[in-house]
Short mmCIF file of C-alpha atoms (C1' of nucleotides) in Angstrom, two decimals:
data_model
loop_
_atom_site.label_atom_id
_atom_site.label_comp_id
_atom_site.label_asym_id
_atom_site.label_seq_id
_atom_site.Cartn_x
_atom_site.Cartn_y
_atom_site.Cartn_z
CA MET A 1 -5.96 -72.35 221.39
CA LYS A 2 -7.91 -75.55 220.73
CA LEU A 3 -6.85 -77.19 217.43
CA THR A 4 -10.06 -79.03 216.06
CA LYS A 5 -10.28 -81.67 213.30
CA ARG A 6 -10.70 -78.82 210.75
CA GLY A 7 -7.43 -77.39 212.03
CA GLU A 8 -5.94 -80.76 211.98
CA TYR A 9 -7.24 -81.85 208.55
CA GLY A 10 -6.36 -78.59 207.21
CA LEU A 11 -2.63 -78.77 208.19
CA ARG A 12 -2.52 -82.40 206.83
CA ALA A 13 -3.92 -81.28 203.51
CA LEU A 14 -1.39 -78.26 203.41
CA LEU A 15 1.50 -80.72 204.34
CA ALA A 16 0.17 -83.01 201.33
CA LEU A 17 0.43 -80.09 198.97
CA ALA A 18 3.78 -79.17 200.36
CA MET A 19 5.36 -82.36 199.37
CA VAL A 20 4.46 -81.98 195.71
CA HIS A 21 4.81 -78.18 195.80
CA GLY A 22 6.32 -76.90 192.29
CA GLN A 23 5.75 -80.29 190.73
CA ARG A 24 1.91 -80.82 190.62
CA THR A 25 -1.34 -80.09 191.73
CA LEU A 26 -3.65 -82.37 194.03
CA SER A 27 -7.20 -82.77 193.59
CA LEU A 28 -9.45 -82.93 196.62
CA ARG A 29 -10.03 -86.70 195.92
CA GLU A 30 -6.22 -87.32 195.82
CA ILE A 31 -5.65 -85.47 199.04
CA SER A 32 -8.62 -86.98 201.06
CA SER A 33 -7.97 -90.59 199.83
CA LYS A 34 -4.00 -90.41 200.56
CA GLU A 35 -4.64 -88.64 203.87
CA ASN A 36 -7.63 -90.70 204.52
CA LEU A 37 -9.78 -87.74 205.40
CA PRO A 38 -13.76 -87.36 204.79
CA THR A 39 -13.85 -85.94 201.36
CA LYS A 40 -16.76 -83.38 201.78
CA PHE A 41 -15.71 -82.18 204.83
CA LEU A 42 -12.17 -81.61 203.56
CA GLU A 43 -13.71 -79.77 200.77
CA GLN A 44 -15.17 -77.14 203.36
CA ILE A 45 -11.85 -76.89 204.71
CA MET A 46 -10.05 -76.21 201.50
CA MET A 47 -12.50 -73.43 200.88
CA VAL A 48 -11.43 -71.58 204.08
CA LEU A 49 -7.75 -72.02 203.16
CA LYS A 50 -8.68 -70.61 199.80
CA ARG A 51 -10.25 -67.73 201.11
CA SER A 52 -7.43 -67.23 203.40
CA ASN A 53 -5.13 -67.09 200.26
CA LEU A 54 -3.10 -70.17 201.66
CA VAL A 55 -4.07 -72.28 198.39
CA GLU A 56 -4.88 -71.61 195.03
CA SER A 57 -7.10 -74.05 192.82
CA VAL A 58 -7.75 -74.68 189.10
CA LYS A 59 -11.34 -75.71 188.20
CA GLY A 60 -12.40 -78.21 185.67
CA LYS A 61 -10.84 -81.54 184.50
CA HIS A 62 -7.11 -81.72 185.65
CA GLY A 63 -7.76 -79.17 188.20
CA GLY A 64 -6.91 -79.35 191.88
CA TYR A 65 -5.10 -77.59 194.56
CA SER A 66 -1.71 -76.08 195.19
CA LEU A 67 -0.22 -73.96 197.75
CA SER A 68 -0.20 -70.17 197.00
CA ARG A 69 3.15 -69.57 198.35
CA SER A 70 6.19 -71.74 198.87
CA PRO A 71 6.12 -74.08 201.99
CA GLU A 72 8.89 -72.13 203.63
CA LYS A 73 6.93 -68.96 203.92
CA ILE A 74 3.76 -70.81 205.36
CA THR A 75 3.61 -71.01 209.01
CA VAL A 76 1.53 -73.52 211.08
CA GLY A 77 0.25 -70.63 213.22
CA GLU A 78 -1.12 -68.92 209.95
CA VAL A 79 -3.15 -72.18 209.06
CA ILE A 80 -4.42 -72.68 212.59
CA ARG A 81 -5.62 -69.14 212.62
CA ALA A 82 -7.25 -69.19 209.26
CA VAL A 83 -9.15 -72.52 210.26
CA ASP A 84 -9.39 -72.37 214.00
CA GLY A 85 -8.96 -68.86 215.10
CA PRO A 86 -6.57 -67.19 217.45
CA LEU A 87 -4.07 -68.95 219.24
CA ALA A 88 -4.79 -67.59 222.85
CA PRO A 89 -6.25 -69.69 225.47
CA ILE A 90 -9.31 -67.39 225.74
CA ALA A 91 -10.38 -64.72 223.00
CA ASN A 92 -7.36 -63.32 221.69
CA ALA A 93 -4.13 -61.23 222.67
CA ARG A 94 -6.01 -58.03 222.46
CA GLU A 95 -8.81 -58.83 224.63
CA ILE A 96 -6.58 -60.49 227.14
CA GLN A 97 -4.74 -57.15 227.19
CA LYS A 98 -7.60 -55.49 227.80
CA GLN A 99 -8.39 -57.70 230.97
CA ILE A 100 -5.12 -57.16 232.23
CA GLN A 101 -5.54 -53.30 232.23
CA LYS A 102 -9.16 -53.48 233.41
CA VAL A 103 -9.25 -55.21 236.89
CA ASP A 104 -5.99 -54.89 238.82
CA ARG A 105 -7.11 -58.06 240.98
CA HIS A 106 -7.12 -60.11 238.02
CA ALA A 107 -4.21 -58.52 236.34
CA GLY A 108 -1.68 -61.62 237.09
CA LEU A 109 -4.12 -63.99 235.86
CA TYR A 110 -4.53 -62.63 232.37
CA VAL A 111 -0.72 -61.95 232.29
CA ILE A 112 -0.11 -65.41 232.55
CA LEU A 113 -2.68 -66.48 229.83
CA LEU A 114 -1.06 -63.73 227.51
CA ASP A 115 2.30 -65.56 228.35
CA VAL A 116 0.97 -68.86 227.31
CA ARG A 117 -0.57 -67.50 224.06
CA ASN A 118 2.84 -65.71 223.18
CA ALA A 119 4.49 -69.11 224.02
CA ILE A 120 2.31 -70.80 221.51
CA SER A 121 2.88 -67.90 218.88
CA GLU A 122 6.41 -68.15 219.48
CA ILE A 123 6.51 -72.03 218.35
CA LEU A 124 3.87 -71.93 215.69
CA ASP A 125 4.45 -68.52 213.93
CA HIS A 126 8.08 -69.75 213.32
CA LYS A 127 7.43 -73.42 212.03
CA SER A 128 6.84 -73.39 208.41
CA LEU A 129 5.17 -76.16 206.51
CA ALA A 130 8.56 -77.03 205.06
CA ASP A 131 10.33 -77.24 208.33
CA ILE A 132 7.57 -79.77 209.32
CA CYS A 133 8.14 -81.84 206.03
CA ASN A 134 11.82 -81.78 206.54
CA GLN A 135 11.18 -83.04 210.36
CA SER A 136 9.02 -85.86 209.17
CA LEU A 137 11.50 -87.03 206.55
CA GLU A 138 14.24 -86.97 209.25
CA ILE A 139 12.19 -89.03 211.49
CA ALA A 140 11.60 -91.41 208.89
CA ARG A 141 15.06 -91.60 207.98
CA SER A 142 16.07 -92.13 211.28
CA LYS A 143 13.81 -94.92 211.73
CA GLY A 144 14.88 -96.54 208.43
CA THR A 145 11.53 -96.10 206.69
CA GLU A 146 11.41 -94.90 203.25
CA GLN A 147 8.63 -93.80 200.40
CA MET A 148 6.76 -90.95 201.95
CA TYR A 149 6.54 -89.00 198.72
CA TYR A 150 3.78 -88.41 196.64
CA ILE A 151 5.77 -88.31 193.44
CA MET B 1 -5.80 -76.13 225.49
CA LYS B 2 -8.76 -74.19 225.44
CA LEU B 3 -9.75 -72.37 228.80
CA THR B 4 -13.60 -72.22 228.91
CA LYS B 5 -15.49 -69.98 231.35
CA ARG B 6 -15.61 -72.86 233.79
CA GLY B 7 -11.85 -72.95 233.92
CA GLU B 8 -11.69 -69.08 234.06
CA TYR B 9 -14.18 -68.85 236.80
CA GLY B 10 -12.48 -71.94 238.85
CA LEU B 11 -9.12 -69.92 238.80
CA ARG B 12 -10.79 -66.67 239.86
CA ALA B 13 -12.56 -68.21 242.74
CA LEU B 14 -9.34 -70.02 243.81
CA LEU B 15 -7.46 -66.89 243.62
CA ALA B 16 -10.00 -65.21 245.76
CA LEU B 17 -9.65 -67.97 248.24
CA ALA B 18 -5.82 -67.62 248.19
CA MET B 19 -6.25 -64.08 249.18
CA VAL B 20 -7.85 -65.08 252.46
CA HIS B 21 -5.62 -68.37 252.95
CA GLY B 22 -5.38 -69.13 256.63
CA GLN B 23 -7.50 -66.29 257.62
CA ARG B 24 -10.99 -67.25 256.87
CA THR B 25 -13.18 -69.28 254.54
CA LEU B 26 -15.30 -67.90 251.79
CA SER B 27 -19.01 -68.80 251.05
CA LEU B 28 -20.01 -69.63 247.33
CA ARG B 29 -22.17 -66.17 247.85
CA GLU B 30 -19.17 -64.11 248.87
CA ILE B 31 -17.13 -65.45 245.88
CA SER B 32 -19.65 -65.25 243.37
CA SER B 33 -20.81 -61.71 244.40
CA LYS B 34 -17.25 -60.41 244.89
CA GLU B 35 -15.93 -61.81 241.65
CA ASN B 36 -19.27 -61.31 239.84
CA LEU B 37 -19.57 -64.61 238.70
CA PRO B 38 -22.91 -66.66 238.09
CA THR B 39 -23.71 -68.26 241.69
CA LYS B 40 -25.27 -71.65 240.55
CA PHE B 41 -22.64 -71.95 237.65
CA LEU B 42 -19.94 -71.44 240.11
CA GLU B 43 -21.26 -73.80 242.61
CA GLN B 44 -21.04 -76.63 239.79
CA ILE B 45 -17.29 -75.56 239.32
CA MET B 46 -16.62 -75.64 242.98
CA MET B 47 -17.94 -79.11 243.23
CA VAL B 48 -15.49 -80.16 240.59
CA LEU B 49 -12.59 -78.36 242.55
CA LYS B 50 -13.56 -80.29 245.69
CA ARG B 51 -13.70 -83.55 244.04
CA SER B 52 -10.23 -82.80 242.75
CA ASN B 53 -9.12 -82.04 246.15
CA LEU B 54 -8.21 -78.56 245.54
CA VAL B 55 -10.55 -76.85 247.94
CA GLU B 56 -12.14 -78.11 251.14
CA SER B 57 -15.56 -77.07 252.37
CA VAL B 58 -17.69 -76.67 255.44
CA LYS B 59 -21.36 -77.13 255.56
CA GLY B 60 -23.96 -75.54 257.40
CA LYS B 61 -24.06 -72.08 258.89
CA HIS B 62 -20.68 -70.02 258.64
CA GLY B 63 -19.75 -72.94 256.51
CA GLY B 64 -17.57 -72.13 253.12
CA TYR B 65 -14.62 -72.92 251.10
CA SER B 66 -11.22 -72.79 251.57
CA LEU B 67 -7.91 -74.10 249.80
CA SER B 68 -7.09 -77.76 250.76
CA ARG B 69 -3.31 -76.42 250.18
CA SER B 70 -1.32 -73.22 250.56
CA PRO B 71 -1.34 -71.12 247.47
CA GLU B 72 2.46 -71.82 246.86
CA LYS B 73 1.53 -75.36 246.09
CA ILE B 74 -1.44 -75.07 243.95
CA THR B 75 -0.41 -74.75 240.29
CA VAL B 76 -2.57 -73.05 237.53
CA GLY B 77 -1.85 -76.01 235.45
CA GLU B 78 -3.36 -78.19 237.95
CA VAL B 79 -6.70 -76.10 238.36
CA ILE B 80 -6.90 -76.02 234.47
CA ARG B 81 -6.72 -79.72 234.09
CA ALA B 82 -9.07 -80.50 236.98
CA VAL B 83 -11.75 -78.05 235.21
CA ASP B 84 -11.06 -78.10 231.51
CA GLY B 85 -8.90 -81.11 231.09
CA PRO B 86 -5.56 -81.90 229.36
CA LEU B 87 -3.07 -78.71 228.27
CA ALA B 88 -2.53 -80.25 225.01
CA PRO B 89 -4.03 -78.68 221.75
CA ILE B 90 -5.44 -81.76 220.81
CA ALA B 91 -6.18 -84.78 222.85
CA ASN B 92 -3.39 -85.18 225.50
CA ALA B 93 0.23 -85.59 225.54
CA ARG B 94 0.31 -89.68 225.31
CA GLU B 95 -2.15 -89.66 222.60
CA ILE B 96 -0.08 -87.14 220.68
CA GLN B 97 3.29 -89.49 221.36
CA LYS B 98 1.25 -92.33 219.84
CA GLN B 99 0.53 -90.47 216.62
CA ILE B 100 4.21 -89.51 216.29
CA GLN B 101 5.13 -93.12 216.25
CA LYS B 102 2.28 -94.34 214.02
CA VAL B 103 2.71 -92.31 210.71
CA ASP B 104 5.83 -91.15 209.79
CA ARG B 105 4.40 -88.78 207.11
CA HIS B 106 2.91 -87.03 210.24
CA ALA B 107 5.49 -87.30 212.80
CA GLY B 108 6.86 -83.56 212.28
CA LEU B 109 3.18 -82.34 212.74
CA TYR B 110 2.46 -84.01 216.06
CA VAL B 111 6.10 -83.33 217.15
CA ILE B 112 5.19 -79.73 217.09
CA LEU B 113 1.81 -80.27 218.66
CA LEU B 114 3.56 -81.78 221.55
CA ASP B 115 6.23 -79.02 221.59
CA VAL B 116 3.15 -76.72 222.15
CA ARG B 117 1.74 -78.77 225.04
CA ASN B 118 5.11 -78.68 226.47
CA ALA B 119 5.67 -74.99 226.42
CA ILE B 120 2.03 -74.61 227.90
CA SER B 121 2.92 -77.02 230.74
CA GLU B 122 6.21 -75.44 231.18
CA ILE B 123 4.41 -72.12 232.02
CA LEU B 124 1.23 -73.26 233.90
CA ASP B 125 2.83 -76.11 235.98
CA HIS B 126 5.21 -73.57 237.36
CA LYS B 127 2.80 -70.92 238.22
CA SER B 128 1.37 -70.94 241.55
CA LEU B 129 -1.72 -69.17 242.88
CA ALA B 130 0.37 -67.40 245.22
CA ASP B 131 2.65 -66.19 242.22
CA ILE B 132 -0.46 -64.89 240.42
CA CYS B 133 -1.64 -63.09 243.56
CA ASN B 134 1.78 -61.60 244.08
CA GLN B 135 1.93 -60.47 240.34
CA SER B 136 -1.51 -58.74 240.44
CA LEU B 137 -0.46 -57.04 243.69
CA GLU B 138 2.82 -55.77 241.89
CA ILE B 139 0.84 -54.60 239.10
CA ALA B 140 -1.50 -52.69 241.22
CA ARG B 141 1.21 -51.19 243.23
CA SER B 142 3.02 -49.98 240.17
CA LYS B 143 -0.23 -48.56 238.96
CA GLY B 144 -0.93 -46.87 242.45
CA THR B 145 -4.09 -48.67 243.10
CA GLU B 146 -4.78 -50.08 246.26
CA GLN B 147 -7.45 -52.18 248.45
CA MET B 148 -7.42 -55.23 246.43
CA TYR B 149 -7.79 -57.36 249.68
CA TYR B 150 -10.59 -59.42 250.88
CA ILE B 151 -9.75 -58.91 254.47
"C1'" DT C 1 -20.81 -81.17 171.51
"C1'" DA C 2 -21.52 -84.52 175.16
"C1'" DT C 3 -18.84 -86.59 178.75
"C1'" DT C 4 -16.04 -86.36 182.41
"C1'" DA C 5 -13.60 -84.86 186.28
"C1'" DG C 6 -12.91 -81.18 188.75
"C1'" DT C 7 -13.86 -77.04 192.05
"C1'" DC C 8 -17.60 -74.06 194.04
"C1'" DC C 9 -21.53 -73.18 196.95
"C1'" DT C 10 -25.32 -73.74 200.27
"C1'" DA C 11 -28.06 -76.17 203.11
"C1'" DT C 12 -28.83 -79.47 206.31
"C1'" DC C 13 -27.90 -82.53 210.45
"C1'" DA C 14 -26.69 -85.30 214.69
"C1'" DA C 15 -24.08 -85.16 218.43
"C1'" DA C 16 -21.32 -83.06 221.58
"C1'" DT C 17 -19.98 -79.05 224.46
"C1'" DT C 18 -20.67 -74.91 226.83
"C1'" DA C 19 -22.87 -71.80 229.91
"C1'" DG C 20 -25.85 -71.71 232.49
"C1'" DT C 21 -30.60 -72.43 235.64
"C1'" DC C 22 -33.83 -75.04 238.89
"C1'" DA C 23 -35.44 -77.68 242.54
"C1'" DG C 24 -34.41 -79.72 246.42
"C1'" DA C 25 -31.57 -82.79 249.77
"C1'" DT C 26 -28.54 -82.59 253.49
"C1'" DA C 27 -25.75 -80.68 256.94
"C1'" DT C 28 -25.03 -77.15 260.68
"C1'" DG C 29 -24.53 -73.65 264.25
"C1'" DA C 30 -27.48 -70.33 266.97
"C1'" DT D 1 -36.46 -75.25 264.54
"C1'" DC D 2 -34.78 -71.95 261.73
"C1'" DA D 3 -31.45 -69.59 258.89
"C1'" DT D 4 -27.72 -70.40 256.23
"C1'" DA D 5 -24.77 -73.47 254.00
"C1'" DT D 6 -23.18 -77.03 251.04
"C1'" DC D 7 -24.20 -81.13 247.79
"C1'" DT D 8 -26.78 -83.43 244.15
"C1'" DG D 9 -28.81 -84.21 239.75
"C1'" DA D 10 -31.78 -82.92 236.33
"C1'" DC D 11 -32.66 -79.85 232.78
"C1'" DT D 12 -32.27 -76.34 228.83
"C1'" DA D 13 -30.77 -72.93 225.12
"C1'" DA D 14 -27.43 -71.78 222.26
"C1'" DT D 15 -23.14 -72.59 219.90
"C1'" DT D 16 -19.77 -75.53 217.97
"C1'" DT D 17 -18.13 -79.67 215.74
"C1'" DG D 18 -17.89 -82.91 212.51
"C1'" DA D 19 -19.81 -84.25 209.06
"C1'" DT D 20 -23.12 -85.31 204.65
"C1'" DA D 21 -26.16 -84.20 200.35
"C1'" DG D 22 -27.13 -82.05 196.00
"C1'" DG D 23 -26.39 -79.30 192.69
"C1'" DA D 24 -24.18 -75.17 189.91
"C1'" DC D 25 -20.21 -74.05 187.53
"C1'" DT D 26 -15.91 -74.68 184.76
"C1'" DA D 27 -12.74 -76.78 181.82
"C1'" DA D 28 -10.25 -80.53 179.07
"C1'" DT D 29 -11.12 -84.09 175.69
"C1'" DA D 30 -13.17 -87.83 172.96
#
DNA sequence: TATTAGTCCTATCAAATTAGTCAGATATGA
DNA sequence: TCATATCTGACTAATTTGATAGGACTAATA
């Protein structure tokens, strides 16, 4: 897995949407200015997220984006896969499986690569956007900082 | 972490050297033909491995490469770092740490990325080339295959 | 109905990375 | 001195990455 800027920005945008979930939508401009992300680049990423059914959008004046599911039901792994592809360090889990079967001399190597991908998946597929928001909140609280809300 | 062909080929070359460790050296040609890797490309990778002190080489006729340490003492993590860079999904562990400190709103996100890098490191920095060879041998044995040795 | 504020869509672009290749210099054993 | 090695550096084609530009479409509202 390599997390590119696309994936990182996508996650930050979704996290921003998670914070206002159920209360309001956020326009592209709002997200990009508050998260300090290049607007037009973010726009592309939002399209990807939309096609993956992670966000919904409303066109026209007062339009904007919102999560298509509640933050508890969107995992980080899901987002990264949508934007940056498979979590595995090479190819994807199935391809690695094939390699393990194919050449005995390399089996051990690809087994360990599969272990890595499974470890990554174990973490990212069990962390939701809500989990992350809460953790950020927790950290901020423990540091005595405040005002991280969008609303 | 993204494992490129460089890293994959480098690992396979080192594994080949691990199998004959203490008995003989392998020339570039031998490695590339037995492992079916592009010779000149592998040559570049061997140079990187040499500069990282993972292999030693002997020039001239009957020259070739050998591991500079025993296979038990070379970890997969070390090899990947030498060839493909840090294990972290973005930047490196220290940079992620900085991000965690810097913006509270994002702390949770970067914490999880650090978790991922630590999980990867936990696996790869504790698996040696010897471990992998043994595992391959084990798998081959359980399948009733034989003849994986170079010598 | 014109304006405004949005999303949607496609094309383009520069820089970096990836996966190689090529030509030759240098070392060494026979 | 010849054959066989490693070493060195430059080059290249294709892909990916991180954007930007320009406009089409859509919806609320003055």
